CSV table of C-alpha atoms in Angstrom, one decimal:
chain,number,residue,atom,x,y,z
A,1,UNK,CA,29.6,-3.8,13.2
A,2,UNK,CA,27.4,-0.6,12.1
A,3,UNK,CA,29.1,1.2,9.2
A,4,UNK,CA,28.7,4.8,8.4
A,5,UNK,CA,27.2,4.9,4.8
A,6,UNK,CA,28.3,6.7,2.1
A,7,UNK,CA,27.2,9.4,0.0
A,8,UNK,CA,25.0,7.4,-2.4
A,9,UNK,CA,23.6,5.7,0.3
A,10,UNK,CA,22.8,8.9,2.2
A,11,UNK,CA,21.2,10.2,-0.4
A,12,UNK,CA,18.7,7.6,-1.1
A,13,UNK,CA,17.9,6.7,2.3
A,14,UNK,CA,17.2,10.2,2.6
A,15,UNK,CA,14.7,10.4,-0.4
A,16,UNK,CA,13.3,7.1,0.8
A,17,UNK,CA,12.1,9.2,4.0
A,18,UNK,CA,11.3,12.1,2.1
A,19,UNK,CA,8.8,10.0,-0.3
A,20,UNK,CA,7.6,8.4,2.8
A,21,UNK,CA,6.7,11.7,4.3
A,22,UNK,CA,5.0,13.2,1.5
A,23,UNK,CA,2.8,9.9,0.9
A,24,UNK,CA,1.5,10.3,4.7
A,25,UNK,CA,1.1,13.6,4.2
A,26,UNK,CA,-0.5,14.2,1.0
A,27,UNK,CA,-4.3,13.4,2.0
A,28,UNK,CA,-4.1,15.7,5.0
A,29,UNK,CA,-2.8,18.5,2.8
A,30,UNK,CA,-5.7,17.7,0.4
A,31,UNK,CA,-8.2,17.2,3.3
A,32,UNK,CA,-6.9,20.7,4.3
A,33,UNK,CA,-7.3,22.2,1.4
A,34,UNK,CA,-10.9,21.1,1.1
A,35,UNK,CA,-11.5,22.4,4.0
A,36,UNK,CA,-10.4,26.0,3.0
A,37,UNK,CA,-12.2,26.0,-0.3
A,38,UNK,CA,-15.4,28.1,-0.6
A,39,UNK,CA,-17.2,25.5,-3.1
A,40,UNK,CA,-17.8,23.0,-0.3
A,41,UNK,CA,-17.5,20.6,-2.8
A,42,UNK,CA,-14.8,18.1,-4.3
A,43,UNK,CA,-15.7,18.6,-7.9
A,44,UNK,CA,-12.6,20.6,-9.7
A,45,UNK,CA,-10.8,20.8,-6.5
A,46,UNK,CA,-7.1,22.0,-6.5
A,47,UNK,CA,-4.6,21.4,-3.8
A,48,UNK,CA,-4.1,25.3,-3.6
A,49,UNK,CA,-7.8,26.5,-3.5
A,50,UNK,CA,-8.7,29.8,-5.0
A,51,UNK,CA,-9.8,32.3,-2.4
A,52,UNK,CA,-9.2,30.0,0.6
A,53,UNK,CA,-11.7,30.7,3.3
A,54,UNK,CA,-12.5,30.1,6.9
A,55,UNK,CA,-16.2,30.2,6.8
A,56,UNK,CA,-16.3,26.2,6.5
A,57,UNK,CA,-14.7,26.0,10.5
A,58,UNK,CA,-17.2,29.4,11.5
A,59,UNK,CA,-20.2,27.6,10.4
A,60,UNK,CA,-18.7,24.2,12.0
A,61,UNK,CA,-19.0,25.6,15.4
A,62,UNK,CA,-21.9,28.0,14.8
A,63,UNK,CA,-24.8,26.2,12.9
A,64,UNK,CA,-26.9,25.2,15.7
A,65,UNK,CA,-28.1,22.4,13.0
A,66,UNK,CA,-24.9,20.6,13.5
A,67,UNK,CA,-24.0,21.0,17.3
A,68,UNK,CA,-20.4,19.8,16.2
A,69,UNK,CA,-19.0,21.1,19.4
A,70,UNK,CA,-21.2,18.4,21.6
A,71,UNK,CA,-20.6,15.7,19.3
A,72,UNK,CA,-16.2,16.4,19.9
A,73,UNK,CA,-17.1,16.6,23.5
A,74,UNK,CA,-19.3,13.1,23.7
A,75,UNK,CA,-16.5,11.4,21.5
A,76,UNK,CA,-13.9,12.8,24.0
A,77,UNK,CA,-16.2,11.8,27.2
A,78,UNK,CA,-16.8,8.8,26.0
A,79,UNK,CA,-13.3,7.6,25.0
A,80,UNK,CA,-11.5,8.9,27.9
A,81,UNK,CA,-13.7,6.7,30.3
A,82,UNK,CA,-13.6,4.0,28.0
A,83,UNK,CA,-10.0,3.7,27.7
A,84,UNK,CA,-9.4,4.5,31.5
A,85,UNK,CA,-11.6,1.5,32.8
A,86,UNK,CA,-10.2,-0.6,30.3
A,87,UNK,CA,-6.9,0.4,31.4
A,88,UNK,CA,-7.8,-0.2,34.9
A,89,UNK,CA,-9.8,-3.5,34.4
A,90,UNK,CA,-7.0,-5.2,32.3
A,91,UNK,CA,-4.2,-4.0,34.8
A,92,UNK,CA,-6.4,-5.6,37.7
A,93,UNK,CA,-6.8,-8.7,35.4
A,94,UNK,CA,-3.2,-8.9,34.4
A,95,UNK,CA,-1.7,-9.0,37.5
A,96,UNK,CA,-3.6,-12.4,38.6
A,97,UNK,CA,-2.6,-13.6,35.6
A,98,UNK,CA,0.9,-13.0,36.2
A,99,UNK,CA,1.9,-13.4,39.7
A,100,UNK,CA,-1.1,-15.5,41.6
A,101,UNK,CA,-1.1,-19.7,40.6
A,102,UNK,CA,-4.8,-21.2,40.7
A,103,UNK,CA,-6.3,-23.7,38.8
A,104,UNK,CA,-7.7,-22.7,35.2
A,105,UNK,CA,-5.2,-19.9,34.9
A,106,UNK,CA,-3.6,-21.1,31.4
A,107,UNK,CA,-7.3,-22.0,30.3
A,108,UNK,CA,-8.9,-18.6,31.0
A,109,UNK,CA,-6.3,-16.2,29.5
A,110,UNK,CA,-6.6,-18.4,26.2
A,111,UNK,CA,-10.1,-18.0,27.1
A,112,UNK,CA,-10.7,-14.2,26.8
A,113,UNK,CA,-7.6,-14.3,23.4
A,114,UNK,CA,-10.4,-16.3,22.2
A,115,UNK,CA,-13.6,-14.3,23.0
A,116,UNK,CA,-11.3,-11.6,21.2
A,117,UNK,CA,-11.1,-13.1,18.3
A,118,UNK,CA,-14.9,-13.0,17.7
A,119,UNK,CA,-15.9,-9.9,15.8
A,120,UNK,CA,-18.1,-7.8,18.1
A,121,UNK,CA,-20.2,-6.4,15.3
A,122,UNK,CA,-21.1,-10.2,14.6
A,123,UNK,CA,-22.9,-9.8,17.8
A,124,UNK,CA,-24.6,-6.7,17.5
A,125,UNK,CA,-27.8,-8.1,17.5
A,126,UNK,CA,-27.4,-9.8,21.1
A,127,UNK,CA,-25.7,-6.9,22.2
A,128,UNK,CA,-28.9,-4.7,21.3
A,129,UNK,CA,-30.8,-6.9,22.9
A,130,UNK,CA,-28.4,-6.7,26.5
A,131,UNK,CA,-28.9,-3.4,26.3
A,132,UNK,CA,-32.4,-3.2,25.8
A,133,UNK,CA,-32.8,-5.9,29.0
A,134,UNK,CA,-30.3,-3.8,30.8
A,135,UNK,CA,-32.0,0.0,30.3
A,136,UNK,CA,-35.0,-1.9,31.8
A,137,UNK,CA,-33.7,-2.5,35.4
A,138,UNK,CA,-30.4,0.8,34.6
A,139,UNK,CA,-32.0,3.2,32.0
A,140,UNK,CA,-28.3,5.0,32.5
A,141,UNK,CA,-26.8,1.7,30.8
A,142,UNK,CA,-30.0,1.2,28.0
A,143,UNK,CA,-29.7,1.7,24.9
A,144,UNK,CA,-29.3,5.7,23.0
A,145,UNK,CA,-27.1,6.1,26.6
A,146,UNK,CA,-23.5,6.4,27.1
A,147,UNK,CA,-23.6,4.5,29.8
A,148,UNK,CA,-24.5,1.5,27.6
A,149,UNK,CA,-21.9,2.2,24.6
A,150,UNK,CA,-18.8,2.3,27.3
A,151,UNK,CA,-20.6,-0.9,28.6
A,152,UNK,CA,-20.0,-2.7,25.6
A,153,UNK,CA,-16.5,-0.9,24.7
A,154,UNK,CA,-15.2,-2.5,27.8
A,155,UNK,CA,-16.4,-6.0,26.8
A,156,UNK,CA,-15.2,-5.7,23.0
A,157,UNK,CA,-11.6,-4.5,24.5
A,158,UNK,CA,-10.4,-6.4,27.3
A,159,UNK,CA,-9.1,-9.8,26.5
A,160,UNK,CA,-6.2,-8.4,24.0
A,161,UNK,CA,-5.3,-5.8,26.9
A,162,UNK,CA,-5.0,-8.4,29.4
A,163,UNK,CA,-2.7,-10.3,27.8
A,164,UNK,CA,-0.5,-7.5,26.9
A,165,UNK,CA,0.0,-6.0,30.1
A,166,UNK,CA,0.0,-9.6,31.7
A,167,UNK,CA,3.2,-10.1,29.3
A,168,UNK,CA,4.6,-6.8,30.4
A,169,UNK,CA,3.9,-7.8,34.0
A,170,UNK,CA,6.0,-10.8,33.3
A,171,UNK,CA,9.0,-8.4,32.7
A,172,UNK,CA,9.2,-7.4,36.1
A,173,UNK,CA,11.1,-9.3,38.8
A,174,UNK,CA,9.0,-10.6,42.0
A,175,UNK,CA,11.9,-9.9,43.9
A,176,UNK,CA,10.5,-5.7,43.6
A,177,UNK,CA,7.1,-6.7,45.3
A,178,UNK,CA,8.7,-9.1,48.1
A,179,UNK,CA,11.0,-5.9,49.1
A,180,UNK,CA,7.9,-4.0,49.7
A,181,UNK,CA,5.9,-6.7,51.4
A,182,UNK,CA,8.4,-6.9,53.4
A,183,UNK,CA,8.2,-4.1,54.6
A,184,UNK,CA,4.8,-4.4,55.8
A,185,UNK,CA,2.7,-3.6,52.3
A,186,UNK,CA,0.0,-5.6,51.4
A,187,UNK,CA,-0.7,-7.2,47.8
A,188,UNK,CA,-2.5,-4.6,46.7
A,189,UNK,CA,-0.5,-2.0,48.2
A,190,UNK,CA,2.7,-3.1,46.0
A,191,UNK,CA,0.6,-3.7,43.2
A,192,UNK,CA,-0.8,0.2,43.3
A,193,UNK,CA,2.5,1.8,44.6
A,194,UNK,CA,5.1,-0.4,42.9
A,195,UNK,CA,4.2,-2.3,39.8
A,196,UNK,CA,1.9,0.4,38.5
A,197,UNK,CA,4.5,3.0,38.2
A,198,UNK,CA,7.0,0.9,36.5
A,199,UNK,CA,4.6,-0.3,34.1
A,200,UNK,CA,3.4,3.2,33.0
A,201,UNK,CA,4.6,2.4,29.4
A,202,UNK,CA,2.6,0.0,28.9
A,203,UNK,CA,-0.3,1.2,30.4
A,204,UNK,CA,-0.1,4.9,28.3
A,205,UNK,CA,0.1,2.2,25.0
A,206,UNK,CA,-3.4,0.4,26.3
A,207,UNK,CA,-5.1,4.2,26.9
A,208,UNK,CA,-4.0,5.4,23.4
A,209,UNK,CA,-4.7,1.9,21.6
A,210,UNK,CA,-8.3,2.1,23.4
A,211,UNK,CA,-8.9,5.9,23.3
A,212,UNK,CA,-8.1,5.3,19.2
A,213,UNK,CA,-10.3,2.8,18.8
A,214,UNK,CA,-13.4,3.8,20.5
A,215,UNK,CA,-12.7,7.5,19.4
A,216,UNK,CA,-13.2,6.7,15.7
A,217,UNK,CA,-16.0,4.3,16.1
A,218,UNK,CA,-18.6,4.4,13.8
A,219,UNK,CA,-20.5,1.0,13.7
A,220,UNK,CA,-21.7,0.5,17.4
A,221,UNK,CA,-22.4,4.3,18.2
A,222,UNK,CA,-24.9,4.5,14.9
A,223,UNK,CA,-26.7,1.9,16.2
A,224,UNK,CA,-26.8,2.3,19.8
A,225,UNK,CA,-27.2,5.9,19.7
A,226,UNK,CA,-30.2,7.8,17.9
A,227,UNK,CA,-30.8,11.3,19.5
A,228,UNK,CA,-28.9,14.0,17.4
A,229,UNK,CA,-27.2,15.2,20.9
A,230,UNK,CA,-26.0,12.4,22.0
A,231,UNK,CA,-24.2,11.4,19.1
A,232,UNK,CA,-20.3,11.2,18.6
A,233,UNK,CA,-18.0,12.6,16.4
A,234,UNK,CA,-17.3,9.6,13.9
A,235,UNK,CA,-21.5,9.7,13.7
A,236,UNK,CA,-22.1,12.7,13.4
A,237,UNK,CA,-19.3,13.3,10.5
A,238,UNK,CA,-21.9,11.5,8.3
A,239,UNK,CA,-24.9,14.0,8.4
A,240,UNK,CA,-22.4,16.2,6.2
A,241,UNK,CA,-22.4,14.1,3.4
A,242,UNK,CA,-26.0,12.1,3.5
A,243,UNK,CA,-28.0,14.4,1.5
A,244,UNK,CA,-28.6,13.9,-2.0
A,245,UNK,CA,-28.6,18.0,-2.6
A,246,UNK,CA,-27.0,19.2,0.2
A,247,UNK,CA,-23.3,17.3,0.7
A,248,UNK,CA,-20.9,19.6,2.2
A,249,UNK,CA,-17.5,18.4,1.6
A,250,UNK,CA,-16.0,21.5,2.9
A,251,UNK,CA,-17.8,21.4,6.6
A,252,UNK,CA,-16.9,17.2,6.6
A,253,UNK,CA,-13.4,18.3,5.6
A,254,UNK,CA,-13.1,20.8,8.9
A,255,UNK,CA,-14.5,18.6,11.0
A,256,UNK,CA,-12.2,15.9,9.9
A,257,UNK,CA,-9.1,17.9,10.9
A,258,UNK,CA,-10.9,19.3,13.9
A,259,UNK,CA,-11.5,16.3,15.5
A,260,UNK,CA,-8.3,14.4,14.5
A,261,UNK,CA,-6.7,17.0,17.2
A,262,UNK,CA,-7.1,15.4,20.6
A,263,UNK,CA,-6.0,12.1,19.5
A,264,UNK,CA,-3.3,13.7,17.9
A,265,UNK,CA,-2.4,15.6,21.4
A,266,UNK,CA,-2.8,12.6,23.3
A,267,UNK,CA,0.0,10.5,21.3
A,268,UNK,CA,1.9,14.1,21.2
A,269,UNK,CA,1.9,14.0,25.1
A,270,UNK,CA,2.1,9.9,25.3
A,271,UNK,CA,4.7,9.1,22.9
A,272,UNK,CA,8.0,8.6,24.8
A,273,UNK,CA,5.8,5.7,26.7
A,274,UNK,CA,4.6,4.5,23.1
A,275,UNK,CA,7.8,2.6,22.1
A,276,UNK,CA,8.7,0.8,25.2
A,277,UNK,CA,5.4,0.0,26.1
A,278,UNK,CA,4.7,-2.1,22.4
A,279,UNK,CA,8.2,-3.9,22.3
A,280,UNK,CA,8.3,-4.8,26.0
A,281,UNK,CA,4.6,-6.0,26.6
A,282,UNK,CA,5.1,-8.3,23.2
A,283,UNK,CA,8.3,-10.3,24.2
A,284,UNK,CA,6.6,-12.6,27.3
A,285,UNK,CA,3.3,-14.4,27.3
């Protein structure tokens, strides 16, 4: 039975938050304060910066040098497609997994938890090489493309998603789909107008967990990508700070906060599906 604490324990659960809070927050406040400070550098910075400026975020977007604006926008084009055919492929994937029986069913999901386990940039010299091959016959899917880089995001991502949504899948009584096949849909129809929309939790937790992780990608875009407009954000972040004479830790600093907004206003917009979608997709396999 849940009993109300008492003062003392208010008080230091409260300062247990509080201390939490300001440990989370305390490098984006100095991140932000670098950002504002005219020096552009991190020698003698204060958290309060003398003479806080905005010229740092004018130049960001206005330096034709550093076309930081088309590096946001290939990170965001990139990810969003990304994410969405992952989404897409595991849900597909997942649901003959769940509900069809055949013979090497067990065997292949174990399979592709597996392949996952294999770190992709272990293979990044075969997976140069694909490319390579593969921008012979598709120059869209070659390599410096992002065809190619959402090519191998796909492969690198959907094992683990299949066998989340697959558990999640698990959750939901057969009974739901027999109703509607009953009434004259076909397979696919109930799987696109009924188990879809009642697994939207855990579908919004596979777009964020793959938008995230191909969003802040470093080690695969620097390698498969080498023309200066075509790079990402996470990319091209490191031309700031490369030059022996000419770091500028104020422009990496706005950039930083910059481009941490849309992942930031896609958890904003997907967080009530956030919860449910993690605890219910992990309780089945």
């Amino acid at each position: 039975m849940y009993r109300r604490p008492g003062l003392l324990g208010q008080v230091w659960r409260q300062a247990l938050a509080l201390a939490a809070v300001a440990f989370a927050l305390f490098p984006v406040a100095w991140i932000l304060s670098a950002s504002l400070s005219p020096t552009n550098t991190l020698v003698g910075q204060r958290l309060i910066p003398k003479q806080p400026s905005l010229e740092h975020y004018r130049e960001l977007f206005s330096n034709p040098a550093h076309p930081f604006g088309l590096w946001l926008w290939n990170s965001i084009k990139i990810s969003a497609m990304a994410a969405a055919l992952t989404m897409a492929m595991a849900a597909l994937a997942a649901y003959a997994f769940s509900r069809f029986r055949f013979r090497g069913r067990r065997a292949g999901l174990l399979t592709l938890l597996l392949v996952q386990m294999f770190p992709q940039m272990l293979a990044m010299v075969a997976i140069y090489l694909m490319l390579l091959g593969i921008g012979r016959y598709f120059p869209a899917m070659g390599i410096n493309t992002h065809g190619g880089l959402v090519l191998v995001y796909l492969g690198g991502a959907l094992g683990f998603n299949t066998y989340l949504i697959k558990g999640y899948f698990d959750t939901i009584p057969r009974s739901i789909e027999e109703s509607a096949m009953m009434d004259g849909a076909t397979p696919f129809q109930a799987f696109l107008h009924v188990i879809l929309p009642l697994a939207r939790p855990v579908l919004a937790v596979i777009f964020l967990l793959a938008f995230i992780g191909t969003y802040s990608d470093f080690l695969l875009a620097s390698i498969l990508l080498r023309d200066r407009d075509l790079l990402t954000f996470a990319v091209g972040l490191r031309i700031f700070i490369t030059g022996q004479y000419s770091t500028r830790w104020g422009m990496f600093a706005a950039a930083s906060l910059v481009g941490a907004l849309p992942v930031a206003t896609i958890f904003y917009l997907l967080r009530n599906q956030f919860v449910s979608g993690l605890t219910q997709g992990a309780v089945k396999g």
